[in-house]
């Protein structure tokens, strides 16, 4: 039986594509994929989405397919979460103003009719009305991100092909990160990676990514009957392997 | 089309097919997307061994993805849900306090009533709090299945081949898969290392495609056999 065709071709980016930058960055145990893209700024109406991959390691087609699926999940999960934000923001703004007016009238009433119990209510009233005002503020400030998410759900599509990242600045940042990490006699832990990303490479997204990795529970050694064996393998497996983690996450 | 991934995990006598963890999230988001994108483009992640039969595995991959669609699971929550609940309770508490402390004055009573019913009720009426539909969606087009070799999966298969004992080989595969960050693969090997037969694996772990059926797509060993009904009687 004839084998199925590979699904992914690595090529130059589509001229109309909205590029989502994916970087293969070093970690303490190997490497991981960092998605450095603000999904709120993508414009699905202008063209389809495409992953622009920056990697100093050779990746197999299967690894690319996994990266593509994880990015697609991340992108559309984010879009579903964000799609309700800023919808009917004028109404939300009116409701916020109504709440502000209500709390204003209430505070004026409490001020004019001073009683001991009113003092407590006067302090608590702003807290009670704060959520509504914050909701209105969020609806107004996030209306563009919400509109972008709704457009992503309506017409957005992630192209099956993956483009080779060509942006000079991004390539330089990735090269500097790997160069700083691969210095001999230096520990390769997440704290140092974060410091290098923040101070030497000046890449705040990468620094946040390493901080998030360090804060995440150790998924590589969960409790279970084979935990001791896995922990042993982790201690022995000091040599870095390509792509030990595939973490697709938005920043 | 939606870009999905399905693992073909190599075992002693065949493969275990299992949808990638991204699949559930993609399919959960699908109902909110336009129907023109409801097709499935499944990338079958395989170790590129000689025995791998792509057409047979393709059928099983569609089954594994369809299981992920039906089993689904909610979209992962961010922190905003918990914060929203705290704010809701704060509004309710203050609303009650205002009504109780109003002492017959209409201004605090009205403010309390607004806090109790106003923001949520009015927001729901005008559609401010509407959520996207998240029901499972069947594919609108014929699924496209392609095959992609995964270097890490190939390394694991080669390492396991050198171990004679089945359980030891699966334990080794689990360790290597965890070290490579392939959690789905590791879970399959861990289940097998604990003595489970591939045919008895629960569907959330994977679907077995046995060696004996590898070259006959019409003799798929899936799903697990069920008790005969009409013929037996």
Coordinates of N, CA and C in Angstrom, one line a residue, chain A residues 83-220:
Chain A
X83 N -13.7 36.2 22.2 CA -14.7 36.7 21.3 C -15.8 37.5 21.9
X84 N -16.1 37.2 23.2 CA -17.2 37.9 23.8 C -16.8 39.3 24.4
X85 N -15.5 39.5 24.4 CA -15.0 40.8 25.0 C -15.3 41.9 24.0
X86 N -15.7 43.0 24.5 CA -15.9 44.2 23.6 C -17.1 44.1 22.7
X87 N -17.9 43.0 22.8 CA -19.1 42.9 22.0 C -20.1 43.8 22.6
X88 N -20.8 44.6 21.8 CA -21.8 45.6 22.3 C -21.1 46.5 23.4
X89 N -19.9 47.0 23.0 CA -19.2 47.8 24.0 C -19.9 49.1 24.4
X90 N -20.7 49.6 23.4 CA -21.4 50.9 23.7 C -22.4 50.6 24.9
X91 N -23.1 49.5 24.8 CA -24.1 49.1 25.8 C -23.4 48.9 27.2
X92 N -22.2 48.2 27.1 CA -21.5 48.0 28.3 C -21.0 49.3 28.9
X93 N -20.6 50.2 28.0 CA -20.2 51.5 28.5 C -21.4 52.3 29.2
X94 N -22.6 52.2 28.5 CA -23.7 52.8 29.1 C -24.1 52.3 30.5
X95 N -24.0 50.9 30.6 CA -24.2 50.3 31.9 C -23.2 50.7 32.9
X96 N -21.9 50.9 32.5 CA -20.9 51.3 33.4 C -21.2 52.7 33.9
X97 N -21.6 53.6 33.0 CA -22.0 55.0 33.4 C -23.2 55.0 34.3
X98 N -24.1 54.1 34.0 CA -25.3 54.0 34.9 C -24.9 53.6 36.3
X99 N -24.0 52.6 36.4 CA -23.5 52.2 37.7 C -22.8 53.3 38.4
X100 N -21.9 54.1 37.7 CA -21.2 55.2 38.3 C -22.2 56.2 38.8
X101 N -23.3 56.5 38.0 CA -24.3 57.4 38.4 C -25.0 56.9 39.7
X102 N -25.3 55.6 39.7 CA -26.0 55.1 40.9 C -25.2 55.2 42.1
X103 N -23.9 54.8 42.0 CA -23.0 54.9 43.2 C -22.8 56.4 43.6
X104 N -22.8 57.3 42.6 CA -22.7 58.7 42.9 C -23.9 59.2 43.7
X105 N -25.1 58.8 43.3 CA -26.3 59.2 44.0 C -26.4 58.6 45.3
X106 N -26.0 57.3 45.4 CA -26.0 56.7 46.7 C -25.0 57.3 47.7
X107 N -23.8 57.6 47.2 CA -22.8 58.3 48.1 C -23.3 59.7 48.6
X108 N -24.0 60.4 47.6 CA -24.5 61.7 48.0 C -25.6 61.6 49.0
X109 N -26.5 60.6 48.8 CA -27.5 60.3 49.8 C -26.9 60.0 51.2
X110 N -25.9 59.1 51.2 CA -25.3 58.7 52.5 C -24.6 59.9 53.1
X111 N -24.1 60.8 52.3 CA -23.4 61.9 52.9 C -24.4 62.9 53.5
X112 N -25.5 63.0 52.8 CA -26.5 64.0 53.3 C -27.3 63.5 54.5
X113 N -27.4 62.1 54.6 CA -28.2 61.5 55.7 C -27.2 60.7 56.5
X114 N -26.3 61.4 57.2 CA -25.3 60.7 57.9 C -25.8 60.0 59.2
X115 N -25.6 58.7 59.1 CA -25.9 57.8 60.3 C -24.7 56.8 60.4
X116 N -24.5 56.3 61.6 CA -23.4 55.3 61.8 C -23.4 54.2 60.8
X117 N -24.6 53.6 60.6 CA -24.6 52.4 59.7 C -24.2 52.8 58.2
X118 N -24.6 54.1 57.9 CA -24.3 54.5 56.5 C -22.8 54.7 56.3
X119 N -22.0 54.9 57.4 CA -20.6 55.0 57.2 C -20.0 53.7 56.6
X120 N -20.5 52.6 57.2 CA -20.0 51.3 56.7 C -20.4 51.1 55.2
X121 N -21.7 51.4 54.9 CA -22.1 51.2 53.5 C -21.4 52.1 52.6
X122 N -21.0 53.3 53.0 CA -20.3 54.3 52.2 C -18.9 53.7 51.8
X123 N -18.3 53.0 52.8 CA -17.0 52.4 52.4 C -17.2 51.2 51.5
X124 N -18.2 50.5 51.7 CA -18.4 49.2 50.9 C -19.0 49.5 49.5
X125 N -19.7 50.6 49.3 CA -20.4 50.8 48.1 C -19.5 50.8 46.9
X126 N -18.3 51.5 46.9 CA -17.5 51.5 45.7 C -17.0 50.1 45.4
X127 N -16.8 49.2 46.4 CA -16.4 47.9 46.1 C -17.5 47.1 45.4
X128 N -18.7 47.3 45.8 CA -19.8 46.6 45.2 C -20.1 47.0 43.7
X129 N -19.8 48.3 43.5 CA -20.1 48.8 42.1 C -18.9 48.7 41.2
X130 N -17.7 48.5 41.9 CA -16.5 48.4 41.1 C -16.5 47.4 40.0
X131 N -17.0 46.1 40.2 CA -17.0 45.1 39.1 C -17.7 45.6 37.9
X132 N -18.8 46.3 38.0 CA -19.6 46.7 36.8 C -18.8 47.8 36.0
X133 N -18.2 48.7 36.8 CA -17.4 49.7 36.1 C -16.2 49.1 35.4
X134 N -15.5 48.1 36.1 CA -14.4 47.5 35.5 C -14.8 46.7 34.3
X135 N -16.0 46.1 34.3 CA -16.4 45.3 33.2 C -16.6 46.3 32.0
X136 N -17.2 47.4 32.2 CA -17.4 48.4 31.2 C -16.0 48.9 30.6
X137 N -15.1 49.1 31.5 CA -13.8 49.6 31.1 C -13.1 48.5 30.3
X138 N -13.2 47.3 30.7 CA -12.6 46.2 29.9 C -13.2 46.0 28.5
X139 N -14.6 46.2 28.5 CA -15.3 46.1 27.2 C -14.8 47.2 26.2
X140 N -14.6 48.4 26.8 CA -14.1 49.5 25.9 C -12.7 49.3 25.4
X141 N -11.8 48.9 26.4 CA -10.4 48.8 26.1 C -10.1 47.6 25.2
X142 N -10.9 46.5 25.4 CA -10.6 45.3 24.7 C -11.5 45.1 23.4
X143 N -12.1 46.1 23.0 CA -13.1 46.0 21.9 C -12.3 45.6 20.6
X144 N -11.1 46.1 20.4 CA -10.4 45.7 19.2 C -9.9 44.2 19.3
X145 N -9.5 43.8 20.4 CA -9.1 42.4 20.6 C -10.3 41.5 20.4
X146 N -11.4 41.9 20.9 CA -12.6 41.1 20.7 C -13.1 41.0 19.3
X147 N -13.0 42.1 18.6 CA -13.3 42.1 17.1 C -12.4 41.3 16.3
X148 N -11.1 41.3 16.7 CA -10.1 40.5 16.0 C -10.4 39.0 16.3
X149 N -10.8 38.6 17.5 CA -11.1 37.2 17.8 C -12.3 36.8 17.0
X150 N -13.3 37.6 17.0 CA -14.5 37.3 16.2 C -14.2 37.1 14.7
X151 N -13.3 37.9 14.2 CA -12.9 37.8 12.8 C -12.1 36.5 12.6
X152 N -11.3 36.1 13.6 CA -10.6 34.9 13.5 C -11.5 33.7 13.5
X153 N -12.5 33.7 14.3 CA -13.5 32.6 14.3 C -14.3 32.6 13.0
X154 N -14.6 33.7 12.4 CA -15.4 33.8 11.2 C -14.7 33.4 10.0
X155 N -13.5 33.9 9.8 CA -12.8 33.7 8.5 C -11.3 33.2 8.7
X156 N -10.9 33.0 9.9 CA -9.5 32.6 10.2 C -9.2 31.2 9.8
X157 N -8.0 31.0 9.2 CA -7.6 29.6 8.9 C -6.0 29.6 9.0
X158 N -5.5 28.5 9.7 CA -4.1 28.4 9.8 C -3.7 27.5 8.6
X159 N -2.7 28.1 7.8 CA -2.3 27.3 6.6 C -1.6 26.0 7.0
X160 N -1.7 25.0 6.2 CA -1.0 23.7 6.6 C 0.5 23.8 6.4
X161 N 1.0 24.7 5.6 CA 2.4 24.8 5.4 C 3.0 25.7 6.5
X162 N 4.3 25.4 6.7 CA 5.0 26.2 7.7 C 6.1 27.0 7.0
X163 N 6.2 28.3 7.3 CA 7.2 29.1 6.7 C 8.5 29.2 7.5
X164 N 9.6 29.3 6.8 CA 10.9 29.5 7.5 C 10.9 31.0 7.9
X165 N 11.2 31.2 9.2 CA 11.3 32.6 9.7 C 12.4 33.3 9.1
X166 N 12.2 34.5 8.6 CA 13.2 35.3 7.9 C 13.5 36.6 8.5
X167 N 12.8 37.0 9.6 CA 13.0 38.3 10.1 C 14.3 38.4 10.8
X168 N 15.1 39.4 10.4 CA 16.5 39.5 10.9 C 16.6 39.7 12.4
X169 N 15.8 40.5 12.9 CA 15.8 40.8 14.3 C 15.5 39.5 15.2
X170 N 14.5 38.8 14.7 CA 14.1 37.6 15.4 C 15.2 36.5 15.3
X171 N 15.8 36.4 14.1 CA 16.9 35.5 14.0 C 18.1 35.8 14.9
X172 N 18.4 37.1 15.0 CA 19.5 37.5 15.8 C 19.2 37.3 17.3
X173 N 18.0 37.5 17.7 CA 17.6 37.2 19.1 C 17.8 35.8 19.5
X174 N 17.3 34.9 18.6 CA 17.4 33.5 18.8 C 18.8 33.0 18.8
X175 N 19.6 33.5 17.9 CA 21.0 33.2 17.8 C 21.7 33.6 19.1
X176 N 21.5 34.8 19.6 CA 22.1 35.3 20.8 C 21.7 34.5 22.0
X177 N 20.4 34.1 22.1 CA 19.9 33.2 23.2 C 20.7 31.9 23.2
X178 N 20.7 31.2 22.1 CA 21.4 29.9 22.0 C 22.9 30.1 22.3
X179 N 23.5 31.2 21.8 CA 25.0 31.4 22.0 C 25.3 31.6 23.5
X180 N 24.4 32.4 24.2 CA 24.6 32.6 25.6 C 24.4 31.4 26.5
X181 N 23.5 30.6 26.0 CA 23.2 29.4 26.8 C 24.2 28.3 26.7
X182 N 24.8 28.2 25.5 CA 25.7 27.1 25.2 C 27.1 27.4 25.7
X183 N 27.3 28.4 26.5 CA 28.7 28.7 27.0 C 29.1 27.6 28.0
X184 N 30.4 27.1 27.9 CA 30.8 26.0 28.7 C 30.9 26.5 30.2
X185 N 30.8 25.5 31.1 CA 30.9 25.7 32.6 C 29.9 26.7 33.1
X186 N 28.8 26.8 32.4 CA 27.6 27.6 32.9 C 26.4 26.6 33.1
X187 N 25.8 26.7 34.3 CA 24.6 25.9 34.4 C 23.5 26.3 33.5
X188 N 22.7 25.3 33.1 CA 21.6 25.5 32.1 C 20.3 25.3 32.9
X189 N 20.0 26.2 33.8 CA 18.7 26.1 34.5 C 17.8 27.2 34.1
X190 N 16.5 27.1 34.4 CA 15.5 28.0 33.9 C 15.7 29.5 34.5
X191 N 16.3 29.5 35.7 CA 16.5 30.9 36.3 C 17.6 31.6 35.4
X192 N 18.6 30.9 35.1 CA 19.7 31.5 34.3 C 19.1 31.9 32.9
X193 N 18.3 31.0 32.3 CA 17.7 31.2 31.0 C 16.9 32.5 31.0
X194 N 16.1 32.6 32.1 CA 15.3 33.8 32.2 C 16.1 35.1 32.3
X195 N 17.2 35.0 33.1 CA 18.1 36.2 33.2 C 18.8 36.5 31.9
X196 N 19.2 35.5 31.2 CA 19.9 35.7 29.9 C 18.9 36.4 29.0
X197 N 17.7 35.8 28.9 CA 16.7 36.4 28.0 C 16.3 37.8 28.3
X198 N 16.3 38.1 29.6 CA 15.9 39.5 30.0 C 17.0 40.5 29.9
X199 N 18.2 40.1 30.3 CA 19.3 41.1 30.4 C 20.2 41.1 29.2
X200 N 20.6 40.0 28.7 CA 21.5 40.0 27.6 C 20.9 40.1 26.2
X201 N 19.8 39.3 26.0 CA 19.2 39.2 24.7 C 18.1 40.3 24.6
X202 N 17.6 40.7 25.8 CA 16.5 41.7 25.8 C 15.3 41.2 25.1
X203 N 14.8 40.1 25.5 CA 13.6 39.5 24.9 C 12.6 39.2 26.0
X204 N 11.8 40.1 26.3 CA 10.9 40.0 27.5 C 9.9 38.8 27.4
X205 N 9.5 38.5 26.1 CA 8.5 37.4 26.0 C 9.2 36.0 26.3
X206 N 10.5 35.9 26.0 CA 11.2 34.7 26.3 C 11.4 34.6 27.8
X207 N 11.7 35.7 28.4 CA 11.9 35.8 29.9 C 10.6 35.3 30.6
X208 N 9.5 35.8 30.1 CA 8.2 35.4 30.7 C 7.9 34.0 30.5
X209 N 8.3 33.5 29.3 CA 8.1 32.0 29.0 C 8.9 31.2 30.0
X210 N 10.2 31.5 30.2 CA 11.0 30.7 31.2 C 10.4 30.8 32.6
X211 N 9.9 32.0 33.0 CA 9.3 32.1 34.3 C 8.1 31.2 34.4
X212 N 7.3 31.2 33.3 CA 6.1 30.3 33.3 C 6.5 28.9 33.4
X213 N 7.5 28.5 32.7 CA 8.0 27.1 32.7 C 8.5 26.7 34.1
X214 N 9.2 27.6 34.7 CA 9.7 27.3 36.1 C 8.6 27.2 37.1
X215 N 7.5 28.0 36.9 CA 6.4 28.0 37.8 C 5.5 26.8 37.6
X216 N 5.5 26.2 36.4 CA 4.6 25.1 36.1 C 5.0 23.9 36.9
X217 N 4.0 23.1 37.2 CA 4.4 21.8 37.9 C 5.2 20.9 37.0
X218 N 6.1 20.1 37.7 CA 7.0 19.3 36.9 C 6.2 18.1 36.2
X219 N 5.8 18.4 35.0 CA 5.0 17.4 34.3 C 5.8 16.2 33.9
X220 N 7.1 16.3 33.9 CA 8.0 15.2 33.4 C 8.1 14.1 34.5

